[in-house]
Coordinates of C-alpha atoms in Angstrom, one line a residue:
Chain A
X1271 CA -19.9 -19.7 -11.0
X1272 CA -16.8 -19.8 -13.2
X1273 CA -16.3 -16.0 -12.9
X1274 CA -16.5 -16.2 -9.2
X1275 CA -13.8 -18.8 -9.1
X1276 CA -11.6 -16.9 -11.5
X1277 CA -11.8 -13.7 -9.6
X1278 CA -11.4 -15.6 -6.1
X1279 CA -8.0 -17.2 -7.3
X1280 CA -6.9 -14.1 -9.2
X1281 CA -7.3 -11.8 -6.1
X1282 CA -5.5 -14.3 -3.7
X1283 CA -2.6 -15.1 -5.9
X1284 CA -2.1 -12.9 -9.1
X1285 CA -3.3 -9.7 -7.8
X1286 CA -2.1 -10.3 -4.2
X1287 CA -2.6 -7.2 -2.0
X1288 CA 0.8 -7.3 -0.6
X1289 CA 3.1 -8.8 -3.4
X1290 CA 1.5 -7.3 -6.5
X1291 CA 0.4 -3.8 -5.2
X1292 CA 2.0 -3.2 -1.9
X1293 CA -1.1 -2.4 0.0
X1294 CA -1.1 -2.7 3.8
X1295 CA 2.6 -2.6 3.9
X1296 CA 2.6 -0.6 7.1
X1297 CA 0.8 -3.1 9.3
X1298 CA 2.3 -6.0 7.3
X1299 CA 5.7 -4.9 8.4
X1300 CA 4.8 -3.7 11.9
X1301 CA 2.5 -6.6 13.1
X1302 CA 4.4 -9.5 11.5
X1303 CA 6.8 -10.3 14.5
X1304 CA 4.7 -13.1 15.8
X1305 CA 2.5 -15.6 13.9
X1306 CA -0.3 -15.3 16.6
X1307 CA -0.9 -11.6 16.3
X1308 CA -0.5 -11.9 12.5
X1309 CA -3.3 -14.3 12.4
X1310 CA -5.5 -11.8 14.4
X1311 CA -4.9 -8.9 12.2
X1312 CA -5.3 -11.0 9.1
X1313 CA -8.6 -12.2 10.2
X1314 CA -9.7 -8.8 11.1
X1315 CA -8.6 -7.6 7.6
X1316 CA -10.7 -10.3 5.9
X1317 CA -13.7 -9.4 8.0
X1318 CA -13.6 -5.7 7.4
X1319 CA -12.7 -6.0 3.6
X1320 CA -15.8 -8.4 3.4
X1321 CA -18.2 -5.7 4.9
X1322 CA -16.7 -2.6 3.3
X1323 CA -16.2 -3.6 -0.4
X1324 CA -19.9 -4.6 -1.0
X1325 CA -21.0 -1.5 0.9
X1326 CA -19.0 0.7 -1.3
X1327 CA -19.9 -1.1 -4.3
X1328 CA -23.6 -0.1 -3.6
X1329 CA -22.4 3.6 -2.9
X1330 CA -20.5 3.5 -6.3
X1331 CA -23.4 1.9 -8.2
X1332 CA -26.2 3.9 -6.9
X1333 CA -24.6 7.3 -5.9
X1334 CA -21.2 8.1 -7.4
X1335 CA -20.7 6.7 -10.7
X1336 CA -21.6 8.6 -14.0
X1337 CA -25.5 8.6 -14.4
X1338 CA -25.9 6.5 -11.0
X1339 CA -28.5 8.8 -9.9
X1340 CA -30.9 7.9 -12.6
X1341 CA -33.1 6.0 -10.3
X1342 CA -34.1 9.3 -8.8
X1343 CA -35.6 10.4 -12.0
X1344 CA -34.4 11.3 -15.5
X1345 CA -33.4 14.8 -14.5
X1346 CA -30.6 13.4 -12.2
X1347 CA -29.3 11.1 -14.9
X1348 CA -26.5 13.5 -15.8
X1349 CA -24.8 13.7 -12.7
X1350 CA -21.4 12.3 -12.0
X1351 CA -20.3 12.4 -8.4
X1352 CA -17.3 10.3 -9.0
X1353 CA -14.9 13.0 -7.5
X1354 CA -16.5 12.4 -4.1
X1355 CA -15.7 8.6 -4.0
X1356 CA -12.5 9.0 -1.8
X1357 CA -14.3 10.9 0.9
X1358 CA -17.2 8.7 0.8
X1359 CA -15.2 5.4 0.8
X1360 CA -13.1 6.5 3.7
X1361 CA -16.2 7.6 5.7
X1362 CA -17.8 4.3 5.1
X1363 CA -14.6 2.5 6.2
X1364 CA -14.2 4.5 9.3
X1365 CA -17.8 4.1 10.3
X1366 CA -17.9 0.5 9.6
X1367 CA -14.8 -0.2 11.4
X1368 CA -16.3 1.6 14.5
X1369 CA -19.6 -0.3 14.0
X1370 CA -17.9 -3.7 13.6
X1371 CA -16.0 -2.9 16.8
X1372 CA -19.1 -2.1 18.8
X1373 CA -21.2 -5.2 17.4
X1374 CA -18.1 -7.7 17.9
X1375 CA -17.7 -6.4 21.5
X1376 CA -21.3 -7.0 22.1
X1377 CA -21.9 -10.5 20.8
X1378 CA -18.5 -12.1 20.9
X1379 CA -16.2 -10.8 23.5
X1380 CA -13.7 -13.6 22.9
X1381 CA -13.3 -12.4 19.2
X1382 CA -13.2 -8.9 20.4
X1383 CA -10.4 -9.7 22.8
X1384 CA -8.4 -11.3 20.1
X1385 CA -9.1 -8.7 17.3
X1386 CA -9.6 -5.8 19.8
X1387 CA -6.5 -3.7 19.3
X1388 CA -6.2 -4.3 15.7
X1389 CA -9.6 -3.0 14.7
X1390 CA -9.0 0.7 15.2
X1391 CA -5.6 0.3 13.3
X1392 CA -7.6 -1.2 10.3
X1393 CA -9.4 2.1 9.5
X1394 CA -6.1 3.5 8.1
X1395 CA -4.8 0.1 6.6
X1396 CA -4.4 0.9 2.9
X1397 CA -5.4 -2.6 2.0
X1398 CA -9.0 -1.7 3.0
X1399 CA -9.3 1.5 1.0
X1400 CA -7.3 -0.1 -1.6
X1401 CA -9.8 -3.0 -2.0
X1402 CA -12.6 -0.5 -2.4
X1403 CA -10.6 1.8 -4.9
X1404 CA -9.6 -1.3 -7.1
X1405 CA -13.3 -2.6 -7.0
X1406 CA -14.3 0.8 -8.4
X1407 CA -11.2 1.0 -10.9
X1408 CA -11.8 -2.5 -12.3
X1409 CA -15.5 -2.1 -12.6
X1410 CA -16.6 -5.2 -10.7
X1411 CA -20.1 -5.9 -12.2
X1412 CA -22.2 -7.3 -9.6
X1413 CA -22.7 -7.2 -5.7
X1414 CA -21.8 -10.8 -5.4
X1415 CA -18.5 -10.5 -7.2
X1416 CA -17.8 -7.3 -5.0
X1417 CA -18.3 -9.6 -1.9
X1418 CA -16.1 -12.2 -3.4
X1419 CA -13.5 -9.6 -4.3
X1420 CA -13.5 -8.4 -0.7
X1421 CA -13.1 -11.8 0.8
X1422 CA -10.6 -13.2 -1.6
X1423 CA -8.3 -10.0 -1.4
X1424 CA -8.5 -10.3 2.3
X1425 CA -7.4 -13.9 2.2
X1426 CA -4.5 -13.0 0.0
X1427 CA -3.4 -10.5 2.5
X1428 CA -3.9 -13.0 5.4
X1429 CA -1.7 -15.5 3.6
X1430 CA 1.1 -12.8 3.0
X1431 CA 1.2 -11.8 6.5
X1432 CA 1.1 -15.3 7.9
X1433 CA 4.0 -16.4 5.7
X1434 CA 6.2 -13.4 6.6
X1435 CA 5.5 -13.7 10.3
X1436 CA 6.5 -17.5 10.1
X1437 CA 9.7 -16.6 8.4
X1438 CA 10.6 -13.8 10.7
X1439 CA 10.1 -16.1 13.7
X1440 CA 12.7 -18.5 12.2
X1441 CA 15.0 -15.8 10.7
X1442 CA 15.7 -14.7 14.4
X1443 CA 18.1 -17.7 14.7
X1444 CA 20.0 -16.7 11.5
X1445 CA 23.1 -14.7 11.2
X1446 CA 21.8 -11.7 9.3
X1447 CA 24.3 -8.8 8.8
X1448 CA 23.7 -6.3 11.5
X1449 CA 22.5 -3.4 9.2
X1450 CA 20.0 -5.6 7.5
X1451 CA 18.4 -6.9 10.8
X1452 CA 14.7 -6.2 11.3
X1453 CA 13.4 -4.1 8.6
X1454 CA 15.9 -4.5 5.8
X1455 CA 15.8 -8.4 5.6
X1456 CA 12.1 -8.3 5.9
X1457 CA 11.9 -6.0 2.8
X1458 CA 14.2 -8.2 0.9
X1459 CA 12.3 -11.4 1.8
X1460 CA 9.1 -9.9 0.9
X1461 CA 10.6 -8.9 -2.4
X1462 CA 11.7 -12.6 -3.0
X1463 CA 8.2 -13.8 -1.9
X1464 CA 6.9 -11.3 -4.5
X1465 CA 8.9 -12.8 -7.3
X1466 CA 7.6 -16.1 -6.2
X1467 CA 4.1 -14.9 -6.5
X1468 CA 4.7 -13.2 -9.9
X1469 CA 4.9 -16.8 -11.3
X1470 CA 1.2 -17.0 -10.9
X1471 CA 0.6 -14.2 -13.3
X1472 CA -0.9 -15.4 -16.5
X1473 CA -1.6 -18.8 -15.2
X1474 CA -5.4 -18.6 -14.8
X1475 CA -6.4 -17.3 -18.3
X1476 CA -3.2 -17.1 -20.3
X1477 CA -3.2 -13.4 -20.5
X1478 CA -5.7 -11.0 -19.3
X1479 CA -8.3 -12.5 -21.8
X1480 CA -11.7 -13.7 -20.7
X1481 CA -11.9 -17.3 -19.9
X1482 CA -13.1 -19.6 -22.7
X1483 CA -12.2 -22.7 -21.2
X1484 CA -14.9 -25.2 -19.9
X1485 CA -15.2 -25.8 -16.2
X1486 CA -13.1 -29.0 -15.9
X1487 CA -9.9 -27.5 -17.1
X1488 CA -10.3 -24.4 -14.7
X1489 CA -10.8 -26.7 -11.7
X1490 CA -7.6 -28.6 -12.7
X1491 CA -5.8 -25.4 -13.1
X1492 CA -6.9 -24.0 -9.6
X1493 CA -6.1 -27.2 -8.0
X1494 CA -2.6 -27.0 -9.5
X1495 CA -2.3 -23.4 -8.2
X1496 CA -3.0 -24.5 -4.8
X1497 CA -0.2 -27.1 -4.9
X1498 CA 2.3 -24.7 -6.4
X1499 CA 1.3 -22.1 -3.7
X1500 CA 1.8 -24.6 -0.8
X1501 CA 5.2 -25.7 -2.6
X1502 CA 6.2 -22.1 -2.8
X1503 CA 5.6 -21.3 0.8
X1504 CA 7.3 -24.6 1.8
X1505 CA 10.3 -23.5 -0.2
X1506 CA 10.4 -20.2 1.5
X1507 CA 10.1 -21.7 5.0
X1508 CA 12.7 -24.6 3.8
X1509 CA 15.0 -21.7 3.2
X1510 CA 14.8 -20.3 6.7
X1511 CA 15.0 -23.7 8.3
X1512 CA 18.2 -24.5 6.2
X1513 CA 19.8 -21.4 7.7
X1514 CA 19.0 -22.7 11.1
X1515 CA 20.5 -26.0 10.3
X1516 CA 23.6 -24.4 9.0
X1517 CA 23.8 -22.3 12.0
Chain B
X389 CA 19.2 31.1 8.5
X390 CA 17.4 34.1 9.9
X391 CA 13.9 32.9 8.9
X392 CA 14.2 29.5 10.7
X393 CA 15.6 28.9 14.2
X394 CA 17.9 26.0 14.7
X395 CA 15.2 23.9 16.3
X396 CA 12.9 24.6 13.3
X397 CA 15.7 23.7 10.8
X398 CA 16.0 20.4 12.5
X399 CA 12.2 19.7 11.9
X400 CA 13.0 19.8 8.2
X401 CA 16.4 18.1 8.1
X402 CA 15.8 15.3 10.6
X403 CA 13.3 13.4 8.4
X404 CA 15.6 13.5 5.6
X405 CA 18.2 11.3 7.0
X406 CA 18.2 10.0 10.7
X407 CA 14.5 10.0 11.2
X408 CA 13.4 9.2 7.7
X409 CA 9.8 8.2 7.7
X410 CA 10.3 5.3 5.3
X411 CA 13.5 3.7 6.2
X412 CA 13.5 4.5 10.0
X413 CA 9.9 5.0 11.2
X414 CA 8.5 2.4 8.7
X415 CA 5.6 4.6 7.7
X416 CA 4.0 5.3 4.4
X417 CA 5.4 2.4 2.5
X418 CA 1.9 1.3 1.4
X419 CA 1.1 3.7 -1.4
X420 CA 4.5 4.4 -2.5
X421 CA 6.4 1.5 -3.9
X422 CA 4.2 0.4 -6.8
X423 CA 4.5 3.6 -8.7
X424 CA 8.3 4.0 -8.5
X425 CA 9.1 2.2 -11.7
X426 CA 9.3 5.6 -13.4
X427 CA 11.0 8.7 -12.2
X428 CA 8.3 11.1 -13.3
X429 CA 5.6 9.1 -11.4
X430 CA 7.7 9.1 -8.4
X431 CA 8.2 12.8 -8.5
X432 CA 4.6 13.6 -8.9
X433 CA 3.9 11.3 -6.0
X434 CA 6.3 13.1 -3.9
X435 CA 5.0 16.5 -4.8
X436 CA 1.3 15.4 -4.1
X437 CA 2.4 14.1 -0.6
X438 CA 4.4 17.2 0.2
X439 CA 1.2 19.3 -0.7
X440 CA -1.1 17.1 1.3
X441 CA 1.2 16.9 4.3
X442 CA 2.1 20.6 4.4
X443 CA -1.4 21.9 4.1
X444 CA -3.0 19.0 6.2
X445 CA -0.7 19.6 9.1
X446 CA -1.6 23.2 9.1
X447 CA -5.2 22.5 9.0
X448 CA -5.1 20.0 11.8
X449 CA -2.8 22.3 13.8
X450 CA -5.3 25.1 13.5
X451 CA -8.3 22.8 14.6
X452 CA -6.4 20.9 17.4
X453 CA -8.2 22.6 20.2
X454 CA -11.7 22.1 18.9
X455 CA -11.5 18.4 17.6
X456 CA -13.0 16.2 20.3
X457 CA -10.3 13.3 20.7
X458 CA -13.0 10.5 20.4
X459 CA -13.6 11.4 16.6
X460 CA -10.2 12.7 15.7
X461 CA -9.4 9.8 13.4
X462 CA -12.5 10.5 11.3
X463 CA -11.9 14.3 11.4
X464 CA -8.2 13.7 10.1
X465 CA -9.5 11.3 7.4
X466 CA -11.9 13.9 6.2
X467 CA -9.2 16.6 6.0
X468 CA -6.8 14.3 4.2
X469 CA -9.5 13.0 1.9
X470 CA -10.5 16.6 0.8
X471 CA -6.9 17.6 0.1
X472 CA -6.4 14.3 -1.9
X473 CA -9.5 15.0 -4.0
X474 CA -8.0 18.4 -4.8
X475 CA -4.8 16.8 -5.9
X476 CA -6.6 14.1 -7.9
X477 CA -8.7 16.6 -9.8
X478 CA -5.6 18.8 -10.6
X479 CA -3.8 15.7 -11.9
X480 CA -6.8 14.7 -13.9
X481 CA -7.0 18.2 -15.5
X482 CA -3.4 18.8 -16.2
X483 CA -1.6 15.4 -16.3
X484 CA -4.3 12.9 -17.6
X485 CA -1.9 10.3 -18.7
X486 CA 0.1 10.3 -15.4
X487 CA -3.0 10.2 -13.3
X488 CA -4.0 7.1 -15.3
X489 CA -0.6 5.5 -14.5
X490 CA -1.1 6.3 -10.9
X491 CA -4.6 5.2 -10.8
X492 CA -5.8 4.2 -7.2
X493 CA -2.5 5.3 -5.7
X494 CA -3.4 8.9 -5.6
X495 CA -6.5 7.9 -3.5
X496 CA -4.2 5.8 -1.4
X497 CA -2.4 8.9 -0.1
X498 CA -5.3 9.1 2.3
X499 CA -4.3 6.1 4.0
X500 CA -0.6 6.9 3.9
X501 CA 0.5 6.2 7.4
X502 CA 2.9 9.1 7.4
X503 CA 0.1 11.5 7.1
X504 CA -2.0 10.1 9.9
X505 CA 1.2 9.4 11.8
X506 CA 2.4 13.0 11.7
X507 CA -1.1 14.5 12.4
X508 CA -1.3 12.2 15.5
X509 CA 2.1 12.7 16.8
X510 CA 2.9 16.3 15.8
X511 CA 0.1 18.5 14.3
X512 CA -2.3 17.7 17.3
X513 CA 0.1 19.0 19.9
X514 CA 2.1 21.9 18.1
X515 CA 1.7 25.2 16.7
X516 CA 0.8 26.1 13.2
X517 CA 4.4 27.2 11.9
X518 CA 6.1 24.2 13.4
X519 CA 3.6 21.7 12.2
X520 CA 3.9 23.1 8.7
X521 CA 7.7 22.5 8.8
X522 CA 7.3 19.0 10.2
X523 CA 4.8 18.2 7.5
X524 CA 7.0 19.5 4.8
X525 CA 10.2 17.8 6.4
X526 CA 8.5 14.4 6.6
X527 CA 7.1 14.6 3.3
X528 CA 10.5 15.6 1.7
X529 CA 12.1 12.6 3.5
X530 CA 9.5 10.4 2.1
X531 CA 9.9 12.0 -1.4
X532 CA 13.7 11.7 -1.3
X533 CA 13.5 8.0 -0.9
X534 CA 10.7 7.7 -3.6
X535 CA 12.9 9.6 -5.9
X536 CA 16.1 7.5 -5.3
X537 CA 14.0 4.3 -5.9
X538 CA 12.4 5.8 -9.0
X539 CA 15.9 6.8 -10.4
X540 CA 17.4 3.4 -10.0
X541 CA 14.6 1.5 -11.1
X542 CA 14.0 3.5 -14.3
X543 CA 17.8 3.8 -15.2
X544 CA 18.6 0.2 -14.7
X545 CA 15.2 -1.1 -15.8
X546 CA 14.4 0.8 -18.8
X547 CA 17.8 2.8 -19.4
X548 CA 15.8 6.1 -19.4
X549 CA 15.2 9.0 -16.9
X550 CA 12.0 10.9 -17.3
X551 CA 11.3 8.9 -20.5
X552 CA 14.7 10.2 -22.1
X553 CA 17.1 7.5 -23.2
X554 CA 20.3 8.4 -21.3
X555 CA 22.3 5.2 -21.9
X556 CA 21.8 5.0 -25.6
X557 CA 19.2 3.4 -27.8
X558 CA 18.8 -0.4 -27.0
X559 CA 17.4 -1.2 -30.5
X560 CA 19.9 0.7 -32.6
X561 CA 22.7 -0.5 -30.3
X562 CA 24.3 3.0 -29.5
X563 CA 25.9 4.3 -26.4
X564 CA 26.3 1.7 -23.6
X565 CA 24.3 -0.9 -25.6
X566 CA 27.0 -1.0 -28.2
X567 CA 29.4 -2.8 -25.8
X568 CA 26.8 -5.3 -24.9
X569 CA 24.8 -3.7 -21.9
X570 CA 21.4 -4.9 -21.4
X571 CA 18.4 -3.4 -19.6
X572 CA 17.6 -5.4 -16.5
X573 CA 13.9 -6.1 -16.8
X574 CA 14.0 -7.4 -13.2
X575 CA 14.0 -3.7 -12.0
X576 CA 10.5 -3.1 -13.7
X577 CA 8.6 -5.8 -11.7
X578 CA 6.9 -4.6 -8.5
X579 CA 9.0 -6.8 -6.0
X580 CA 12.2 -5.0 -7.2
X581 CA 11.0 -1.8 -5.4
X582 CA 11.0 -3.8 -2.1
X583 CA 14.6 -5.2 -2.7
X584 CA 15.8 -1.7 -3.6
X585 CA 14.4 -0.2 -0.4
X586 CA 16.0 -3.2 1.6
X587 CA 19.3 -2.2 0.0
X588 CA 18.8 1.6 0.9
X589 CA 18.0 0.5 4.4
X590 CA 21.2 -1.6 4.3
X591 CA 23.4 1.3 3.1
X592 CA 22.0 3.7 5.5
X593 CA 22.4 1.6 8.6
X594 CA 25.9 0.5 7.6
X595 CA 26.8 4.2 7.5
X596 CA 25.1 4.9 10.9
X597 CA 25.5 1.9 13.2
X598 CA 23.1 3.7 15.8
X599 CA 20.2 2.8 13.8
X600 CA 20.8 -1.0 13.7
X601 CA 18.0 -3.1 15.3
X602 CA 18.4 -5.7 17.9
X603 CA 16.8 -8.4 15.7

């Protein structure tokens, strides 16, 4: 349970997809002009990550990694198909996105209408492939943790795009120097938010050491994180509100 | 240039400045920024993308009449993934340390939006030679930005270029450090890359007001 909690908060805040490793920046920049569309895309990303990361974990565990084919018999134990991971992961993702699109269209037309246009975009969103590749690189030990990782890194991405969309809606009323308008200022704000998120680094376990604390302290810490997280977002927004007021 | 007509030259030169994939088209930011803390990693990344784009555009252009449009995304992804596996294996064989630094970001070339974007927008509708030039041009435009970011981040952040101390020794206090210069640790952390790109965009758009966005 503890390791689930740790991974959950670590993926959302410390290893945030956007601020720590810059994944999914293209759609993050392109679709963050309005909060409503940002929410739609964010939800779709959480959904697809939650499906593809566990699937790719199974593929990695039983097909790709060194000795993964041992379940076929001892003579297969020497195979290492690791070099095929890129092609298999991306094929899984492209297929799953297609499948998810069909299923959602069939069973929940309202959800399909709100996600519809974003789903095909997601196949080439680096956050999705990045989720699977980081899952492999970090040796996530169990299927449950892989699911957790998929969902929580999706939530991290969702938070990031929601925050930047809210800021961009407000910044429209500010007097940004013309050459910085649009793309330039968005980059710089993302950089500043990234610096804010850097402050979460090392909060959970001190360094990258495994947690040895008992459960109560971790709960306190995570609650503290949530408060700080809200505080930071409020600050970010407060800045843009102030700009509006100064105007 | 006898080899290239004027139109073909533009295919290479346009993406370097006024139609740059990163600062103007806003493509391919995803897999690039995290690895620009060192100039060497930026350079290797740029070369890898140039290879994948050049060859990929040629392959897609050759197959453009036989790919059914409904499954073209998957077909494109498979072509890129194959090329990226080649790059990854070569890096692991000859530059093992560097391939550890780049870690998953080599794999993320697959979902680099520039590549898919150019396949969709150019290679599917143009001949082999022009697609090749377009691929090389866009990858160069991407590489140039990457190298500029890598140059400034490594120079200001660590005082080195390609790992060589160009500003003197920070511990022995020689060179610039003798007069009190300090490395800016801020440039090493990931968010600095975003701010550097923001500044590049600022400079570029100040020089060419036609590129300024409405808001």
